[in-house]
Structures are given as C-alpha cells and as structure tokens.
Amino acid sequence: MKLDPNHPRPTLQRPGWKSLEGPWNFSLNEADDPKKVRFDRTIRVPFPPESPGSGVGEPWVQVAWYRKVLRIKPRPGLRLFLRFGAVDYRAEVFLNGARVLEHEGGHTPFGLELTSFLGRPLEVLVRAEDDPSDPEKPRGKQALGEPEGIFYPRTTGIWQPVWLEWIPESHIASLRLRPDLEALGFHLEVQAVGEGDAVEVALFPGVRGEVPFGEKPWLEARFPLAGGLARGFLGLPLKGEAGAFLWRPENPVLFPLRLRLLGGRRVLDEVYSYGGLREVSARQGVFFLNREPYFPKLALDQGLWPEGHLAPPGLEALRQDILLAKALGFNGVRKHQKLEDPRYLHLADRFGLLVFAEMPSFFRFSPRAARRYLAELVAALERDHNHPSVVAWVLFNESWGLWPWGPEARSFLQGVFFLARSFDPTRLLVDNDGFEHGSFWDLYTVHDYAPPEVLARRYRQKAFPLAPMGRPLSWEALPEGVRPFLSEFGGVRLKGSTPGWGYREVEGEEAFLQEVLRYLEVACESLLSGFCYTQLYDTFQEENGLLDFWRRPKVPPERVRAFLEGCEARRVLWE
C-alpha cells in the first residue's frame, strides 16, 4: 500500500483519480449568461489569471469564465464527481449550459456529480466572481487596491487542484480521527453513504518521511454501521517504548490506514488515509507537545510564488518549502493569512513540520462578513482535521476586520473561539494574533518589530510591556506567570538594487546574517514560550526573507540551522 503525495485530498484517497490541471478555455467577461461569453483565450489551471504562470497575466480581474469539454464513458456501478480544491471567491458551475451549483468562499473545497451527463460531450463552465474592492470577505493579504506594503497581487478563480473522482454507489464519505495518548490509539468516526453494514479498518506499521509503507497490516478491526455512521477505537499493538511511535517534528511517524466499506462479504468501497499519534496542549501560554514542554521555532510562511501567487508551481515546490524551512533549523511555520493546499499539509505530516494554520481575514466587520468567515472556518476545520502537523489555528490577525472595536466585534471574537473549540478540541487556538487578545486564548502571541536590543530588555524579564507596538496586547488583565509567544519579529532586509522594503535594513551578506542571528538569539534567551521569525522568503515587494522570492538562500542555511539547534541550551527554562 502506498499513498499518492500528489492526491488533492491526501487524507481520504481513492486510486484512479484524474487531474484536470492544464489548459482550459478562458474569458474575461462580466456577463451572467454563458451564451454571452466568447472564450477567446486559454488559461493554465490552477494558476490564477493575475499570475504569470496562467498565461493570462491580467492584474485586475473581477469575473473570469473557464470552459472544459469532457468526453467520458459511464462506468457501471460508479458515480463520477468533479472536485475543486478552491475557487476565489464566488463560483457558479454550468453543465451543458445549465447552472447546477453555486459556491461561496475562496479557500475551501466543493464538488458536484457528473454521472447523469456522461456518454456524450459534456461542457463544463465555471464563472468565478471576485470583487476586488469587497472588504467583507475573507481575502487575506490580497490588496484592495494596488499591491503595496504588506498586501500583494490578487488571486481570482481556480487556484487549487481540479480533479475527477469515480466513486461507488455505496461509499465512504468522510473519516475523522482523534489521537489518544492515554490509550495509545485512534478514535475514529466514519460516515458512509448507501448500502453497507460495517467498516473494516486495517492499520499498517508506522513510517517516516520517504520510507515506503508496508504491505501487511499491523492490525485489523471491524466496526458496525448504524445510520451510516461507524465509531470505534484502534489501539496500537505497541512493543517497547511508546514514545518512539509519537508524532513530532524530530520523529514524524505516520500510520497508514486502509478502510473498506463492507456489505456482507462484499467490499463496496476502499479508501486510504493515515494518522499521526500526537497531542498538543498549553498551560500559562506554554506549548506542550505529547504532554511535554516543547519550544516552537517557527518561520512566517505566506504561501506565495512568483509564478502562481497563491498557487504553487507544483508538488515539488511545496516539498521544497518544507525542506528549506527544516534545513534552516525551524521546526514549524505559521501559514500567514492563507489556507494552504492540503498537499502541503500532507508533506508537513510526512517530513515533520509544525503548522500554525491561519484563517484569511476580512477587513470590515458586518453580519455579512461574519457569516462568510464562519462558513469558511467550519469548512477549513473539517478539511484539515486529520493532519497531525496542524497543531494550532490562528483565528484573527492583529484585529483585521474587527477594528474599530465595538461590542459586536468583541462578542464575535469570543464566539469564534468557542465555535472553533467545539469543532476541533484537539488543537490550540490563537484568538487574535499579535494584539488585543480577548478573554480566551491558548497561546499569548505578541508582534514586536523592535530592534534586538529592545526585544532583549522587554522579554528577558517577567514584566513584559503590555503595548509594545502601541496597541494593547489584551483587553483583560493577564494571569500571573504567562509566557508570551513572539509570533512576529525580525523582518530584516538585505539592502539591494530593488525597490523592496523590510522592517530593518542592513548592507552586506555577513551583516545580514549576523543581524538575523541577533534576533534569533534574543528569541532563544528570553522568557518566551516560542517564536515565529518574519519571514522564510521574500514576498513580492516585502523583501525581508531568509530566502528570496525564488527560494534562493540569502544566508548559509547550515549556519542558521546550527544556531537554532543550540537554541535549547541557551533558552531560559520553565520554572
């Protein structure tokens, strides 16, 4: 058994899926009626039309039309679904001229069935509408106007994988895993559709990184279906020290799973997944991994590329970003203002990288903005639930969309925290990263772009400042003994010939390296529970990365890695 790392839905795979990436007919036309659209261009999906990789390169897109003609024969007993990873922002799908689906939300997946249209040519049209000036939708760091400062070129339309999937009439629809360190196993919940009386689950021996999965199951269990739902527990037959089987960045053990939907002795459906046995918690702002204090050393990662903006050039680009972060000595990333491609999360699971996932912000609070945000948040929590690398969710960033504060926004912040906790109690939550924390949070995150010597004065003592950048860190009095998590700092730019910017600027490669190490030294030697350095690589005009936008190192990665590997010895220990 071997999982496909390029599968667009890594935690629920079926073999035989077909990618629809590549050339599609394309039009920039604001019409509502497909009969009024002339497809006079070609676009390379899934690159957005604003990006060079698309072959279009239009900077200001409001409505984009896509066209693909499929010629597919029916398969007896199977249904065919068309899947979209993400289309920004509002998508309408037409089949042979008839409007059959509408989806709102630019970062979450959706799909539709094509079975009844097979046996003859099928014209698939997608109308993607993305108002460039709308501040009431989750848009992250896409500029409302011209790209400048910390806001970048926009992404419209299809920007994550599009694929076809054959599914049996009776099939497994979803899998939800919850690791249990106390019992050393996984609680599982399987939702099935159609016939079937049981789900058989086979668990294979744990693997790490590129090691191929074994062919013989380690254990097999059968769980009865009731009302289309099967629940149960898979206890691992561990021999020796249990710690060797726990997932962490230094030991990213994954347990492959095969699930079969059974109807009597018949196998009605078969899917593949995996799980990682790990637990995260927090006490007084301190991060615990597998019930032991752990020091997250993160880099800010904005998930942008010159060729595709939010869309990666391919699987290898995702792999490269993870391996570069680890080569620099970081054990995690904060995916800033973007819901990342699930294939990235799968690679983070495999190679061992903590991921702080983050909801893209809207920029004007209203009931409409709140409804849109909640819909995408719930879909994101569901999509990424089974990835062990995702250890925390950042719900808001620097009060974006919540400012100026009023009672509605304060109530919304608190309500979102409890909603997220109810959907996923297995991960840590950051309510409002950087400033103006509410009453409830797991990690007390701080943004502070002061010079290293100022950071040293502020965070090497217990009485750290409560408004280091002129904004209150919290609306409430802090409990005694809370350790802050410095989730944005640094931002050093290597002075060059381009008109980019950074929070600080130095000249010469060695001076750049030494300034970066000064920041990291302060983060290691302060009373912090973790840190996130700004940033892993340059993003358009923001040139404060350790790598440039094309992922070429500005510093010798081995020197940064050696420094960070010594971080534990210099760190001020928990009392």
PDB file of C-alpha atoms in Angstrom, residues 399-494:
ATOM      1  CA  SER A 399      -7.712  42.684  14.777  1.00  0.00           C
ATOM      2  CA  TRP A 400      -8.049  42.874  10.988  1.00  0.00           C
ATOM      3  CA  GLY A 401     -11.746  43.145  10.240  1.00  0.00           C
ATOM      4  CA  LEU A 402     -12.587  43.776  13.904  1.00  0.00           C
ATOM      5  CA  TRP A 403     -11.304  47.352  14.214  1.00  0.00           C
ATOM      6  CA  PRO A 404     -12.640  49.771  15.411  1.00  0.00           C
ATOM      7  CA  TRP A 405     -13.716  47.601  18.299  1.00  0.00           C
ATOM      8  CA  GLY A 406     -17.355  47.542  19.268  1.00  0.00           C
ATOM      9  CA  PRO A 407     -19.490  45.149  21.334  1.00  0.00           C
ATOM     10  CA  GLU A 408     -20.429  43.165  18.220  1.00  0.00           C
ATOM     11  CA  ALA A 409     -16.814  42.566  17.214  1.00  0.00           C
ATOM     12  CA  ARG A 410     -15.782  41.673  20.777  1.00  0.00           C
ATOM     13  CA  SER A 411     -18.639  39.177  21.041  1.00  0.00           C
ATOM     14  CA  PHE A 412     -17.762  37.741  17.619  1.00  0.00           C
ATOM     15  CA  LEU A 413     -14.128  37.196  18.619  1.00  0.00           C
ATOM     16  CA  GLN A 414     -15.164  35.288  21.720  1.00  0.00           C
ATOM     17  CA  GLY A 415     -17.864  33.338  19.887  1.00  0.00           C
ATOM     18  CA  VAL A 416     -15.484  32.234  17.122  1.00  0.00           C
ATOM     19  CA  PHE A 417     -13.068  30.894  19.734  1.00  0.00           C
ATOM     20  CA  PHE A 418     -15.726  28.649  21.276  1.00  0.00           C
ATOM     21  CA  LEU A 419     -17.103  27.599  17.891  1.00  0.00           C
ATOM     22  CA  ALA A 420     -13.647  26.507  16.755  1.00  0.00           C
ATOM     23  CA  ARG A 421     -13.051  24.707  20.040  1.00  0.00           C
ATOM     24  CA  SER A 422     -16.327  22.801  19.684  1.00  0.00           C
ATOM     25  CA  PHE A 423     -15.485  21.686  16.128  1.00  0.00           C
ATOM     26  CA  ASP A 424     -11.899  20.741  16.971  1.00  0.00           C
ATOM     27  CA  PRO A 425     -10.860  20.402  20.639  1.00  0.00           C
ATOM     28  CA  THR A 426      -7.588  18.676  19.652  1.00  0.00           C
ATOM     29  CA  ARG A 427      -5.680  21.824  18.644  1.00  0.00           C
ATOM     30  CA  LEU A 428      -4.570  25.069  20.216  1.00  0.00           C
ATOM     31  CA  LEU A 429      -6.319  28.316  19.342  1.00  0.00           C
ATOM     32  CA  VAL A 430      -4.916  31.810  18.976  1.00  0.00           C
ATOM     33  CA  ASP A 431      -7.880  34.155  19.150  1.00  0.00           C
ATOM     34  CA  ASN A 432      -6.286  37.352  17.782  1.00  0.00           C
ATOM     35  CA  ASP A 433      -2.647  37.091  16.864  1.00  0.00           C
ATOM     36  CA  GLY A 434      -0.340  39.893  17.966  1.00  0.00           C
ATOM     37  CA  PHE A 435      -2.608  42.427  19.701  1.00  0.00           C
ATOM     38  CA  GLU A 436      -5.917  42.838  21.553  1.00  0.00           C
ATOM     39  CA  HIS A 437      -6.440  39.312  22.797  1.00  0.00           C
ATOM     40  CA  GLY A 438      -9.857  38.568  24.210  1.00  0.00           C
ATOM     41  CA  SER A 439     -10.775  36.643  27.329  1.00  0.00           C
ATOM     42  CA  PHE A 440      -9.928  33.209  25.938  1.00  0.00           C
ATOM     43  CA  TRP A 441      -6.758  32.001  24.216  1.00  0.00           C
ATOM     44  CA  ASP A 442      -4.265  29.141  24.411  1.00  0.00           C
ATOM     45  CA  LEU A 443      -1.108  30.968  23.303  1.00  0.00           C
ATOM     46  CA  TYR A 444      -0.499  34.607  24.227  1.00  0.00           C
ATOM     47  CA  THR A 445       1.012  35.814  20.971  1.00  0.00           C
ATOM     48  CA  VAL A 446       2.851  39.118  20.543  1.00  0.00           C
ATOM     49  CA  HIS A 447       4.023  41.046  17.460  1.00  0.00           C
ATOM     50  CA  ASP A 448       7.052  43.217  18.086  1.00  0.00           C
ATOM     51  CA  TYR A 449       9.348  44.547  15.354  1.00  0.00           C
ATOM     52  CA  ALA A 450      11.675  46.416  17.720  1.00  0.00           C
ATOM     53  CA  PRO A 451      15.481  46.047  17.317  1.00  0.00           C
ATOM     54  CA  PRO A 452      17.116  43.034  19.038  1.00  0.00           C
ATOM     55  CA  GLU A 453      18.469  45.025  21.980  1.00  0.00           C
ATOM     56  CA  VAL A 454      14.990  46.391  22.720  1.00  0.00           C
ATOM     57  CA  LEU A 455      13.434  42.917  22.469  1.00  0.00           C
ATOM     58  CA  ALA A 456      16.053  41.660  24.920  1.00  0.00           C
ATOM     59  CA  ARG A 457      15.048  44.261  27.507  1.00  0.00           C
ATOM     60  CA  ARG A 458      11.348  43.548  27.012  1.00  0.00           C
ATOM     61  CA  TYR A 459      11.252  39.744  27.074  1.00  0.00           C
ATOM     62  CA  ARG A 460      14.091  38.740  29.394  1.00  0.00           C
ATOM     63  CA  GLN A 461      12.028  39.850  32.354  1.00  0.00           C
ATOM     64  CA  LYS A 462       8.656  38.680  33.609  1.00  0.00           C
ATOM     65  CA  ALA A 463       7.051  42.136  33.497  1.00  0.00           C
ATOM     66  CA  PHE A 464       6.993  42.413  29.694  1.00  0.00           C
ATOM     67  CA  PRO A 465       5.319  45.516  28.180  1.00  0.00           C
ATOM     68  CA  LEU A 466       1.580  45.308  27.575  1.00  0.00           C
ATOM     69  CA  ALA A 467       1.588  47.561  24.475  1.00  0.00           C
ATOM     70  CA  PRO A 468       4.997  47.185  22.780  1.00  0.00           C
ATOM     71  CA  MET A 469       3.795  48.477  19.389  1.00  0.00           C
ATOM     72  CA  GLY A 470       1.302  50.994  20.723  1.00  0.00           C
ATOM     73  CA  ARG A 471      -1.598  48.540  20.724  1.00  0.00           C
ATOM     74  CA  PRO A 472      -2.821  46.771  23.880  1.00  0.00           C
ATOM     75  CA  LEU A 473      -1.901  43.105  23.896  1.00  0.00           C
ATOM     76  CA  SER A 474      -5.061  42.171  25.770  1.00  0.00           C
ATOM     77  CA  TRP A 475      -8.472  43.510  26.752  1.00  0.00           C
ATOM     78  CA  GLU A 476      -8.233  41.615  30.044  1.00  0.00           C
ATOM     79  CA  ALA A 477      -5.743  41.513  32.913  1.00  0.00           C
ATOM     80  CA  LEU A 478      -3.229  38.720  32.420  1.00  0.00           C
ATOM     81  CA  PRO A 479      -2.899  35.855  34.889  1.00  0.00           C
ATOM     82  CA  GLU A 480       0.430  35.648  36.685  1.00  0.00           C
ATOM     83  CA  GLY A 481       3.227  33.722  35.040  1.00  0.00           C
ATOM     84  CA  VAL A 482       2.011  33.763  31.434  1.00  0.00           C
ATOM     85  CA  ARG A 483       4.783  33.248  28.874  1.00  0.00           C
ATOM     86  CA  PRO A 484       4.325  35.277  25.688  1.00  0.00           C
ATOM     87  CA  PHE A 485       4.818  33.717  22.255  1.00  0.00           C
ATOM     88  CA  LEU A 486       6.668  36.156  19.969  1.00  0.00           C
ATOM     89  CA  SER A 487       4.760  35.362  16.783  1.00  0.00           C
ATOM     90  CA  GLU A 488       6.135  38.166  14.573  1.00  0.00           C
ATOM     91  CA  PHE A 489       9.541  39.824  14.878  1.00  0.00           C
ATOM     92  CA  GLY A 490      12.677  40.404  12.814  1.00  0.00           C
ATOM     93  CA  GLY A 491      11.872  41.351   9.231  1.00  0.00           C
ATOM     94  CA  VAL A 492      15.446  42.222   8.221  1.00  0.00           C
ATOM     95  CA  ARG A 493      16.081  43.201   4.604  1.00  0.00           C
ATOM     96  CA  LEU A 494      19.363  42.742   2.771  1.00  0.00           C
TER      97      LEU A 494
END
